[in-house]
Short mmCIF file of N, CA, C and O in Angstrom, two decimals:
data_model
loop_
_atom_site.label_atom_id
_atom_site.label_comp_id
_atom_site.label_asym_id
_atom_site.label_seq_id
_atom_site.Cartn_x
_atom_site.Cartn_y
_atom_site.Cartn_z
N MET A 1 25.06 -32.09 16.92
CA MET A 1 26.22 -31.66 17.65
C MET A 1 25.84 -30.75 18.81
O MET A 1 26.48 -30.79 19.85
N LYS A 2 24.79 -29.95 18.61
CA LYS A 2 24.38 -29.05 19.69
C LYS A 2 23.87 -29.83 20.90
O LYS A 2 24.06 -29.43 22.03
N TYR A 3 23.24 -30.99 20.67
CA TYR A 3 22.77 -31.82 21.77
C TYR A 3 23.94 -32.44 22.52
O TYR A 3 23.89 -32.60 23.73
N PHE A 4 25.00 -32.78 21.79
CA PHE A 4 26.18 -33.36 22.42
C PHE A 4 26.82 -32.35 23.37
O PHE A 4 27.20 -32.69 24.48
N PHE A 5 26.93 -31.10 22.93
CA PHE A 5 27.49 -30.04 23.78
C PHE A 5 26.62 -29.84 25.01
O PHE A 5 27.12 -29.72 26.13
N LEU A 6 25.31 -29.83 24.82
CA LEU A 6 24.38 -29.68 25.93
C LEU A 6 24.53 -30.84 26.91
O LEU A 6 24.53 -30.65 28.12
N PHE A 7 24.70 -32.06 26.38
CA PHE A 7 24.92 -33.25 27.18
C PHE A 7 26.20 -33.12 28.01
O PHE A 7 26.22 -33.48 29.19
N LEU A 8 27.25 -32.61 27.39
CA LEU A 8 28.53 -32.46 28.09
C LEU A 8 28.48 -31.42 29.21
O LEU A 8 29.29 -31.47 30.14
N VAL A 9 27.56 -30.50 29.14
CA VAL A 9 27.45 -29.47 30.17
C VAL A 9 26.45 -29.88 31.26
O VAL A 9 26.72 -29.76 32.45
N LEU A 10 25.28 -30.36 30.85
CA LEU A 10 24.21 -30.65 31.81
C LEU A 10 24.46 -31.89 32.66
O LEU A 10 24.17 -31.88 33.86
N VAL A 11 24.97 -32.95 32.06
CA VAL A 11 25.15 -34.20 32.83
C VAL A 11 26.16 -34.01 33.95
O VAL A 11 25.86 -34.39 35.10
N PRO A 12 27.35 -33.46 33.72
CA PRO A 12 28.26 -33.26 34.86
C PRO A 12 27.69 -32.34 35.94
O PRO A 12 27.89 -32.58 37.13
N ALA A 13 26.96 -31.31 35.53
CA ALA A 13 26.35 -30.42 36.52
C ALA A 13 25.33 -31.16 37.37
O ALA A 13 25.29 -31.01 38.59
N ALA A 14 24.51 -31.98 36.72
CA ALA A 14 23.51 -32.77 37.45
C ALA A 14 24.20 -33.80 38.35
O ALA A 14 23.77 -34.03 39.49
N GLU A 15 25.28 -34.41 37.85
CA GLU A 15 26.02 -35.40 38.65
C GLU A 15 26.59 -34.76 39.92
O GLU A 15 26.52 -35.35 40.99
N ILE A 16 27.15 -33.58 39.77
CA ILE A 16 27.71 -32.89 40.94
C ILE A 16 26.61 -32.61 41.96
O ILE A 16 26.79 -32.83 43.16
N GLY A 17 25.46 -32.16 41.48
CA GLY A 17 24.35 -31.89 42.39
C GLY A 17 23.89 -33.15 43.11
O GLY A 17 23.67 -33.13 44.33
N VAL A 18 23.76 -34.24 42.38
CA VAL A 18 23.31 -35.51 43.00
C VAL A 18 24.35 -36.02 43.98
O VAL A 18 24.02 -36.50 45.07
N LEU A 19 25.64 -35.92 43.62
CA LEU A 19 26.69 -36.38 44.53
C LEU A 19 26.74 -35.53 45.81
O LEU A 19 26.92 -36.07 46.91
N LEU A 20 26.57 -34.23 45.67
CA LEU A 20 26.54 -33.37 46.87
C LEU A 20 25.35 -33.72 47.75
O LEU A 20 25.47 -33.80 48.98
N TYR A 21 24.19 -33.91 47.13
CA TYR A 21 23.00 -34.27 47.89
C TYR A 21 23.18 -35.62 48.58
O TYR A 21 22.83 -35.80 49.75
N SER A 22 23.75 -36.57 47.86
CA SER A 22 23.99 -37.90 48.43
C SER A 22 24.98 -37.82 49.59
O SER A 22 24.80 -38.49 50.61
N GLY A 23 26.02 -37.01 49.42
CA GLY A 23 27.00 -36.85 50.50
C GLY A 23 26.38 -36.26 51.75
O GLY A 23 26.72 -36.64 52.87
N GLN A 24 25.44 -35.33 51.58
CA GLN A 24 24.76 -34.73 52.73
C GLN A 24 23.74 -35.69 53.34
O GLN A 24 23.54 -35.68 54.54
N THR A 25 23.10 -36.51 52.50
CA THR A 25 22.03 -37.38 52.97
C THR A 25 22.57 -38.64 53.65
O THR A 25 22.18 -38.95 54.78
N ILE A 26 23.44 -39.38 52.96
CA ILE A 26 23.92 -40.65 53.53
C ILE A 26 25.35 -40.57 54.03
O ILE A 26 25.85 -41.50 54.64
N GLY A 27 26.03 -39.49 53.73
CA GLY A 27 27.41 -39.32 54.20
C GLY A 27 28.41 -39.44 53.05
O GLY A 27 28.12 -40.02 52.01
N VAL A 28 29.60 -38.91 53.31
CA VAL A 28 30.63 -38.90 52.28
C VAL A 28 31.16 -40.30 52.00
O VAL A 28 31.27 -40.72 50.84
N TRP A 29 31.51 -41.05 53.06
CA TRP A 29 32.10 -42.37 52.85
C TRP A 29 31.15 -43.36 52.21
O TRP A 29 31.56 -44.12 51.31
N PRO A 30 29.88 -43.42 52.60
CA PRO A 30 28.97 -44.31 51.86
C PRO A 30 28.81 -43.91 50.40
O PRO A 30 28.69 -44.77 49.52
N THR A 31 28.82 -42.62 50.12
CA THR A 31 28.71 -42.16 48.74
C THR A 31 29.93 -42.60 47.94
O THR A 31 29.80 -43.12 46.83
N ILE A 32 31.12 -42.43 48.51
CA ILE A 32 32.34 -42.87 47.83
C ILE A 32 32.33 -44.38 47.62
O ILE A 32 32.70 -44.88 46.55
N ALA A 33 31.88 -45.11 48.65
CA ALA A 33 31.81 -46.57 48.53
C ALA A 33 30.85 -47.00 47.43
O ALA A 33 31.14 -47.94 46.66
N MET A 34 29.73 -46.32 47.32
CA MET A 34 28.76 -46.66 46.26
C MET A 34 29.34 -46.37 44.88
O MET A 34 29.13 -47.13 43.93
N ILE A 35 30.08 -45.28 44.74
CA ILE A 35 30.69 -44.94 43.46
C ILE A 35 31.71 -46.01 43.06
O ILE A 35 31.75 -46.46 41.91
N ILE A 36 32.53 -46.43 44.02
CA ILE A 36 33.54 -47.47 43.74
C ILE A 36 32.86 -48.80 43.43
O ILE A 36 33.26 -49.51 42.49
N LEU A 37 31.82 -49.14 44.18
CA LEU A 37 31.09 -50.39 43.94
C LEU A 37 30.47 -50.42 42.56
O LEU A 37 30.56 -51.43 41.84
N THR A 38 29.86 -49.32 42.13
CA THR A 38 29.25 -49.30 40.80
C THR A 38 30.31 -49.35 39.71
O THR A 38 30.06 -49.88 38.63
N GLY A 39 31.50 -48.84 39.98
CA GLY A 39 32.61 -48.95 39.03
C GLY A 39 33.01 -50.40 38.82
O GLY A 39 33.17 -50.86 37.68
N PHE A 40 33.16 -51.14 39.92
CA PHE A 40 33.51 -52.56 39.81
C PHE A 40 32.37 -53.36 39.18
O PHE A 40 32.60 -54.24 38.35
N LEU A 41 31.14 -53.05 39.58
CA LEU A 41 29.98 -53.73 38.99
C LEU A 41 29.91 -53.45 37.49
O LEU A 41 29.65 -54.36 36.70
N GLY A 42 30.18 -52.23 37.10
CA GLY A 42 30.17 -51.87 35.69
C GLY A 42 31.22 -52.62 34.90
O GLY A 42 30.95 -53.10 33.79
N ALA A 43 32.42 -52.73 35.45
CA ALA A 43 33.48 -53.47 34.76
C ALA A 43 33.10 -54.93 34.60
O ALA A 43 33.29 -55.53 33.54
N TYR A 44 32.53 -55.52 35.65
CA TYR A 44 32.13 -56.93 35.59
C TYR A 44 31.01 -57.15 34.57
O TYR A 44 31.08 -58.05 33.72
N LEU A 45 29.97 -56.32 34.63
CA LEU A 45 28.84 -56.47 33.70
C LEU A 45 29.25 -56.21 32.26
O LEU A 45 28.81 -56.90 31.35
N ALA A 46 30.11 -55.21 32.06
CA ALA A 46 30.56 -54.90 30.69
C ALA A 46 31.37 -56.08 30.13
O ALA A 46 31.20 -56.44 28.96
N LYS A 47 32.20 -56.68 30.95
CA LYS A 47 32.98 -57.84 30.49
C LYS A 47 32.05 -59.00 30.16
O LYS A 47 32.17 -59.63 29.10
N GLN A 48 31.12 -59.30 31.06
CA GLN A 48 30.19 -60.41 30.86
C GLN A 48 29.34 -60.20 29.61
O GLN A 48 29.24 -61.09 28.75
N GLN A 49 28.72 -59.05 29.48
CA GLN A 49 27.86 -58.77 28.34
C GLN A 49 28.67 -58.63 27.05
O GLN A 49 28.20 -59.00 25.98
N GLY A 50 29.87 -58.08 27.15
CA GLY A 50 30.73 -57.96 25.97
C GLY A 50 31.13 -59.31 25.42
O GLY A 50 31.11 -59.52 24.20
N LEU A 51 31.49 -60.24 26.30
CA LEU A 51 31.84 -61.59 25.85
C LEU A 51 30.64 -62.29 25.23
O LEU A 51 30.77 -63.01 24.23
N GLU A 52 29.47 -62.08 25.78
CA GLU A 52 28.24 -62.66 25.22
C GLU A 52 27.96 -62.09 23.83
O GLU A 52 27.58 -62.81 22.91
N THR A 53 28.19 -60.80 23.67
CA THR A 53 27.99 -60.16 22.37
C THR A 53 28.98 -60.68 21.33
O THR A 53 28.61 -60.95 20.18
N ILE A 54 30.23 -60.85 21.74
CA ILE A 54 31.23 -61.41 20.83
C ILE A 54 30.84 -62.83 20.42
O ILE A 54 30.96 -63.21 19.25
N ARG A 55 30.34 -63.62 21.36
CA ARG A 55 29.91 -64.98 21.05
C ARG A 55 28.76 -64.97 20.04
O ARG A 55 28.77 -65.73 19.07
N LYS A 56 27.80 -64.08 20.25
CA LYS A 56 26.67 -63.99 19.31
C LYS A 56 27.13 -63.57 17.92
O LYS A 56 26.66 -64.09 16.92
N THR A 57 28.05 -62.61 17.87
CA THR A 57 28.58 -62.14 16.59
C THR A 57 29.28 -63.27 15.85
O THR A 57 29.06 -63.47 14.65
N GLN A 58 30.12 -64.01 16.55
CA GLN A 58 30.83 -65.12 15.92
C GLN A 58 29.87 -66.19 15.42
O GLN A 58 30.04 -66.74 14.34
N GLU A 59 28.83 -66.46 16.20
CA GLU A 59 27.83 -67.46 15.80
C GLU A 59 27.09 -67.00 14.53
O GLU A 59 26.87 -67.80 13.61
N GLN A 60 26.70 -65.74 14.49
CA GLN A 60 26.00 -65.24 13.31
C GLN A 60 26.91 -65.24 12.08
O GLN A 60 26.47 -65.57 10.98
N LEU A 61 28.17 -64.91 12.25
CA LEU A 61 29.11 -64.94 11.13
C LEU A 61 29.35 -66.36 10.65
O LEU A 61 29.49 -66.60 9.45
N ARG A 62 29.40 -67.31 11.58
CA ARG A 62 29.56 -68.72 11.20
C ARG A 62 28.40 -69.21 10.36
O ARG A 62 28.57 -70.03 9.47
N ARG A 63 27.22 -68.69 10.64
CA ARG A 63 26.03 -69.08 9.88
C ARG A 63 25.90 -68.29 8.57
O ARG A 63 24.96 -68.51 7.82
N GLY A 64 26.81 -67.34 8.34
CA GLY A 64 26.77 -66.54 7.12
C GLY A 64 25.79 -65.39 7.19
O GLY A 64 25.40 -64.84 6.17
N MET A 65 25.40 -65.02 8.40
CA MET A 65 24.45 -63.92 8.59
C MET A 65 25.21 -62.64 8.93
O MET A 65 26.29 -62.68 9.50
N MET A 66 24.62 -61.51 8.57
CA MET A 66 25.19 -60.22 8.94
C MET A 66 24.84 -59.93 10.40
O MET A 66 23.66 -59.96 10.76
N PRO A 67 25.83 -59.65 11.27
CA PRO A 67 25.57 -59.48 12.70
C PRO A 67 25.11 -58.08 13.08
O PRO A 67 25.67 -57.45 13.97
N GLY A 68 24.08 -57.55 12.44
CA GLY A 68 23.62 -56.19 12.71
C GLY A 68 23.13 -56.01 14.13
O GLY A 68 23.47 -55.04 14.81
N ASP A 69 22.31 -56.93 14.61
CA ASP A 69 21.77 -56.83 15.97
C ASP A 69 22.89 -56.95 17.00
O ASP A 69 22.89 -56.24 18.01
N ALA A 70 23.83 -57.84 16.74
CA ALA A 70 24.95 -58.01 17.67
C ALA A 70 25.84 -56.77 17.70
O ALA A 70 26.41 -56.43 18.74
N ILE A 71 25.95 -56.07 16.57
CA ILE A 71 26.74 -54.84 16.54
C ILE A 71 26.08 -53.78 17.42
O ILE A 71 26.76 -53.08 18.18
N LEU A 72 24.76 -53.67 17.35
CA LEU A 72 24.05 -52.72 18.21
C LEU A 72 24.19 -53.11 19.67
O LEU A 72 24.32 -52.24 20.55
N ASP A 73 24.18 -54.41 19.97
CA ASP A 73 24.43 -54.87 21.34
C ASP A 73 25.82 -54.45 21.78
O ASP A 73 26.01 -54.00 22.92
N GLY A 74 26.79 -54.60 20.90
CA GLY A 74 28.17 -54.22 21.23
C GLY A 74 28.30 -52.74 21.52
O GLY A 74 29.00 -52.34 22.47
N ILE A 75 27.63 -51.92 20.73
CA ILE A 75 27.66 -50.47 20.97
C ILE A 75 27.03 -50.16 22.32
O ILE A 75 27.56 -49.36 23.11
N SER A 76 25.90 -50.81 22.61
CA SER A 76 25.22 -50.59 23.89
C SER A 76 26.09 -51.00 25.07
O SER A 76 26.16 -50.29 26.08
N VAL A 77 26.76 -52.14 24.95
CA VAL A 77 27.62 -52.64 26.03
C VAL A 77 28.81 -51.70 26.22
O VAL A 77 29.18 -51.37 27.35
N LEU A 78 29.40 -51.24 25.13
CA LEU A 78 30.54 -50.34 25.22
C LEU A 78 30.15 -49.03 25.91
O LEU A 78 30.81 -48.58 26.85
N VAL A 79 29.06 -48.43 25.47
CA VAL A 79 28.63 -47.16 26.06
C VAL A 79 28.16 -47.38 27.51
O VAL A 79 28.49 -46.59 28.41
N GLY A 80 27.40 -48.45 27.75
CA GLY A 80 26.93 -48.74 29.11
C GLY A 80 28.06 -48.99 30.08
O GLY A 80 28.04 -48.49 31.21
N GLY A 81 29.06 -49.75 29.66
CA GLY A 81 30.22 -50.01 30.52
C GLY A 81 30.99 -48.74 30.82
O GLY A 81 31.42 -48.50 31.95
N THR A 82 31.14 -47.89 29.81
CA THR A 82 31.84 -46.62 30.00
C THR A 82 31.07 -45.72 30.98
O THR A 82 31.67 -45.08 31.85
N LEU A 83 29.75 -45.69 30.84
CA LEU A 83 28.95 -44.88 31.75
C LEU A 83 29.03 -45.39 33.19
O LEU A 83 29.04 -44.60 34.14
N LEU A 84 29.08 -46.72 33.36
CA LEU A 84 29.18 -47.26 34.71
C LEU A 84 30.55 -46.99 35.33
O LEU A 84 30.67 -46.88 36.56
N LEU A 85 31.57 -46.91 34.52
CA LEU A 85 32.90 -46.61 35.06
C LEU A 85 33.06 -45.13 35.38
O LEU A 85 33.95 -44.75 36.13
N THR A 86 32.21 -44.29 34.81
CA THR A 86 32.23 -42.86 35.08
C THR A 86 31.60 -42.61 36.45
O THR A 86 30.50 -43.08 36.71
N PRO A 87 32.27 -41.87 37.34
CA PRO A 87 31.69 -41.63 38.66
C PRO A 87 30.41 -40.81 38.59
O PRO A 87 30.37 -39.79 37.90
N GLY A 88 29.40 -41.27 39.26
CA GLY A 88 28.14 -40.54 39.33
C GLY A 88 26.95 -41.47 39.26
O GLY A 88 27.03 -42.55 38.67
N PHE A 89 25.86 -41.07 39.86
CA PHE A 89 24.68 -41.94 39.93
C PHE A 89 23.82 -41.87 38.67
O PHE A 89 23.22 -42.86 38.28
N ILE A 90 23.75 -40.71 38.03
CA ILE A 90 22.94 -40.59 36.82
C ILE A 90 23.54 -41.43 35.70
O ILE A 90 22.83 -42.17 35.02
N THR A 91 24.86 -41.33 35.52
CA THR A 91 25.51 -42.13 34.49
C THR A 91 25.45 -43.62 34.83
O THR A 91 25.38 -44.45 33.92
N ASP A 92 25.46 -43.96 36.12
CA ASP A 92 25.33 -45.36 36.51
C ASP A 92 23.97 -45.94 36.12
O ASP A 92 23.88 -47.06 35.63
N ILE A 93 22.93 -45.16 36.33
CA ILE A 93 21.58 -45.62 35.96
C ILE A 93 21.50 -45.84 34.45
O ILE A 93 21.00 -46.87 33.98
N MET A 94 22.02 -44.89 33.68
CA MET A 94 22.01 -45.04 32.22
C MET A 94 22.85 -46.24 31.79
O MET A 94 22.48 -46.98 30.88
N GLY A 95 23.99 -46.44 32.43
CA GLY A 95 24.85 -47.57 32.11
C GLY A 95 24.18 -48.90 32.38
O GLY A 95 24.25 -49.83 31.56
N ILE A 96 23.50 -49.02 33.50
CA ILE A 96 22.79 -50.26 33.83
C ILE A 96 21.67 -50.52 32.83
O ILE A 96 21.47 -51.65 32.39
N LEU A 97 20.97 -49.46 32.45
CA LEU A 97 19.89 -49.63 31.45
C LEU A 97 20.44 -50.10 30.11
O LEU A 97 19.79 -50.90 29.42
N LEU A 98 21.62 -49.63 29.73
CA LEU A 98 22.22 -50.06 28.46
C LEU A 98 22.79 -51.47 28.54
O LEU A 98 22.87 -52.17 27.53
N LEU A 99 23.20 -51.91 29.72
CA LEU A 99 23.79 -53.24 29.85
C LEU A 99 22.75 -54.34 30.07
O LEU A 99 22.99 -55.49 29.71
N ALA A 100 21.62 -54.00 30.65
CA ALA A 100 20.59 -55.01 30.92
C ALA A 100 19.88 -55.37 29.61
O ALA A 100 19.33 -54.49 28.94
N PRO A 101 19.90 -56.66 29.23
CA PRO A 101 19.29 -57.05 27.95
C PRO A 101 17.83 -56.64 27.76
O PRO A 101 17.47 -56.22 26.66
N PRO A 102 16.96 -56.70 28.78
CA PRO A 102 15.57 -56.30 28.52
C PRO A 102 15.42 -54.81 28.17
O PRO A 102 14.65 -54.46 27.28
N THR A 103 16.16 -53.94 28.84
CA THR A 103 16.04 -52.52 28.56
C THR A 103 16.90 -52.09 27.37
O THR A 103 16.66 -51.05 26.77
N ARG A 104 17.90 -52.90 27.03
CA ARG A 104 18.76 -52.59 25.90
C ARG A 104 17.98 -52.57 24.60
O ARG A 104 18.30 -51.83 23.67
N LYS A 105 16.91 -53.36 24.52
CA LYS A 105 16.10 -53.42 23.30
C LYS A 105 15.53 -52.04 22.94
O LYS A 105 15.50 -51.66 21.77
N PHE A 106 15.11 -51.31 23.94
CA PHE A 106 14.57 -49.96 23.72
C PHE A 106 15.63 -49.06 23.08
O PHE A 106 15.36 -48.33 22.13
N PHE A 107 16.86 -49.11 23.61
CA PHE A 107 17.93 -48.26 23.09
C PHE A 107 18.37 -48.71 21.70
O PHE A 107 18.78 -47.88 20.88
N LYS A 108 18.27 -50.01 21.42
CA LYS A 108 18.62 -50.49 20.08
C LYS A 108 17.64 -49.96 19.04
O LYS A 108 18.04 -49.60 17.93
N VAL A 109 16.37 -49.86 19.40
CA VAL A 109 15.38 -49.28 18.49
C VAL A 109 15.71 -47.81 18.23
O VAL A 109 15.65 -47.35 17.08
N LEU A 110 16.08 -47.07 19.27
CA LEU A 110 16.46 -45.67 19.10
C LEU A 110 17.69 -45.53 18.20
O LEU A 110 17.75 -44.64 17.35
N MET A 111 18.68 -46.42 18.39
CA MET A 111 19.88 -46.37 17.56
C MET A 111 19.55 -46.67 16.10
O MET A 111 20.08 -46.01 15.19
N MET A 112 18.68 -47.64 15.86
CA MET A 112 18.30 -47.98 14.49
C MET A 112 17.61 -46.78 13.82
O MET A 112 17.87 -46.48 12.65
N LYS A 113 16.72 -46.12 14.55
CA LYS A 113 16.05 -44.93 13.99
C LYS A 113 17.07 -43.84 13.68
O LYS A 113 16.98 -43.19 12.64
N ALA A 114 18.03 -43.64 14.56
CA ALA A 114 19.05 -42.61 14.33
C ALA A 114 19.91 -42.97 13.12
O ALA A 114 20.19 -42.11 12.28
N PHE A 115 20.31 -44.24 13.01
CA PHE A 115 21.12 -44.66 11.85
C PHE A 115 20.33 -44.50 10.55
O PHE A 115 20.87 -44.06 9.55
N ARG A 116 19.05 -44.87 10.57
CA ARG A 116 18.20 -44.71 9.37
C ARG A 116 18.11 -43.24 8.97
O ARG A 116 18.19 -42.89 7.80
N LYS A 117 17.94 -42.38 9.96
CA LYS A 117 17.85 -40.95 9.70
C LYS A 117 19.15 -40.43 9.08
O LYS A 117 19.12 -39.65 8.13
N TRP A 118 20.28 -40.85 9.62
CA TRP A 118 21.57 -40.42 9.10
C TRP A 118 21.79 -40.95 7.68
O TRP A 118 22.35 -40.25 6.84
N ILE A 119 21.37 -42.18 7.43
CA ILE A 119 21.51 -42.76 6.09
C ILE A 119 20.63 -42.00 5.11
O ILE A 119 21.05 -41.66 4.00
N ASP A 120 19.39 -41.71 5.51
CA ASP A 120 18.46 -40.98 4.63
C ASP A 120 18.96 -39.56 4.31
O ASP A 120 18.76 -39.07 3.22
N LYS A 121 19.59 -38.93 5.30
CA LYS A 121 20.12 -37.59 5.09
C LYS A 121 21.41 -37.60 4.27
O LYS A 121 21.84 -36.57 3.78
N GLY A 122 22.04 -38.76 4.17
CA GLY A 122 23.30 -38.86 3.43
C GLY A 122 24.52 -38.64 4.30
O GLY A 122 25.63 -38.53 3.78
N ASN A 123 24.33 -38.58 5.62
CA ASN A 123 25.46 -38.42 6.53
C ASN A 123 26.31 -39.68 6.63
O ASN A 123 27.49 -39.63 6.92
N ILE A 124 25.66 -40.84 6.40
CA ILE A 124 26.35 -42.12 6.41
C ILE A 124 26.14 -42.76 5.05
O ILE A 124 25.02 -42.82 4.54
N LYS A 125 27.20 -43.22 4.46
CA LYS A 125 27.14 -43.89 3.16
C LYS A 125 27.18 -45.39 3.37
O LYS A 125 28.00 -45.90 4.12
N VAL A 126 26.27 -46.09 2.70
CA VAL A 126 26.25 -47.55 2.74
C VAL A 126 26.85 -48.06 1.46
O VAL A 126 26.36 -47.77 0.37
N ILE A 127 27.94 -48.82 1.56
CA ILE A 127 28.62 -49.36 0.39
C ILE A 127 28.18 -50.81 0.23
O ILE A 127 28.29 -51.60 1.15
N ARG A 128 27.71 -51.14 -0.96
CA ARG A 128 27.25 -52.51 -1.20
C ARG A 128 28.15 -53.21 -2.16
O ARG A 128 28.74 -52.73 -3.02
#
């Protein structure tokens, strides 16, 4: 929880600094245009990747398999799309990394380790 609070304070502060620097470097209107463009790009990519994830989940369920990997993809797409819709360049970079399938694999490994840790600590209960 302490990391979440730190994240909520540091990321907006860094975003403001980057946006101010960008506004001084390339101008206010190009900066605003880039923010709006990444918002639309984020919505499009999140929709495209989200539909692909739903298709994979349905296919795995049809085969009688547990869609664990597809669930992690869904979490990545949801968080990545949200980050791309949030104004700012730092969150846009993180959002693109979460939406791009090659880099998403890295984050899925991190999520699996975090879930394992929570399960081992007893923070998450697995019902069988």
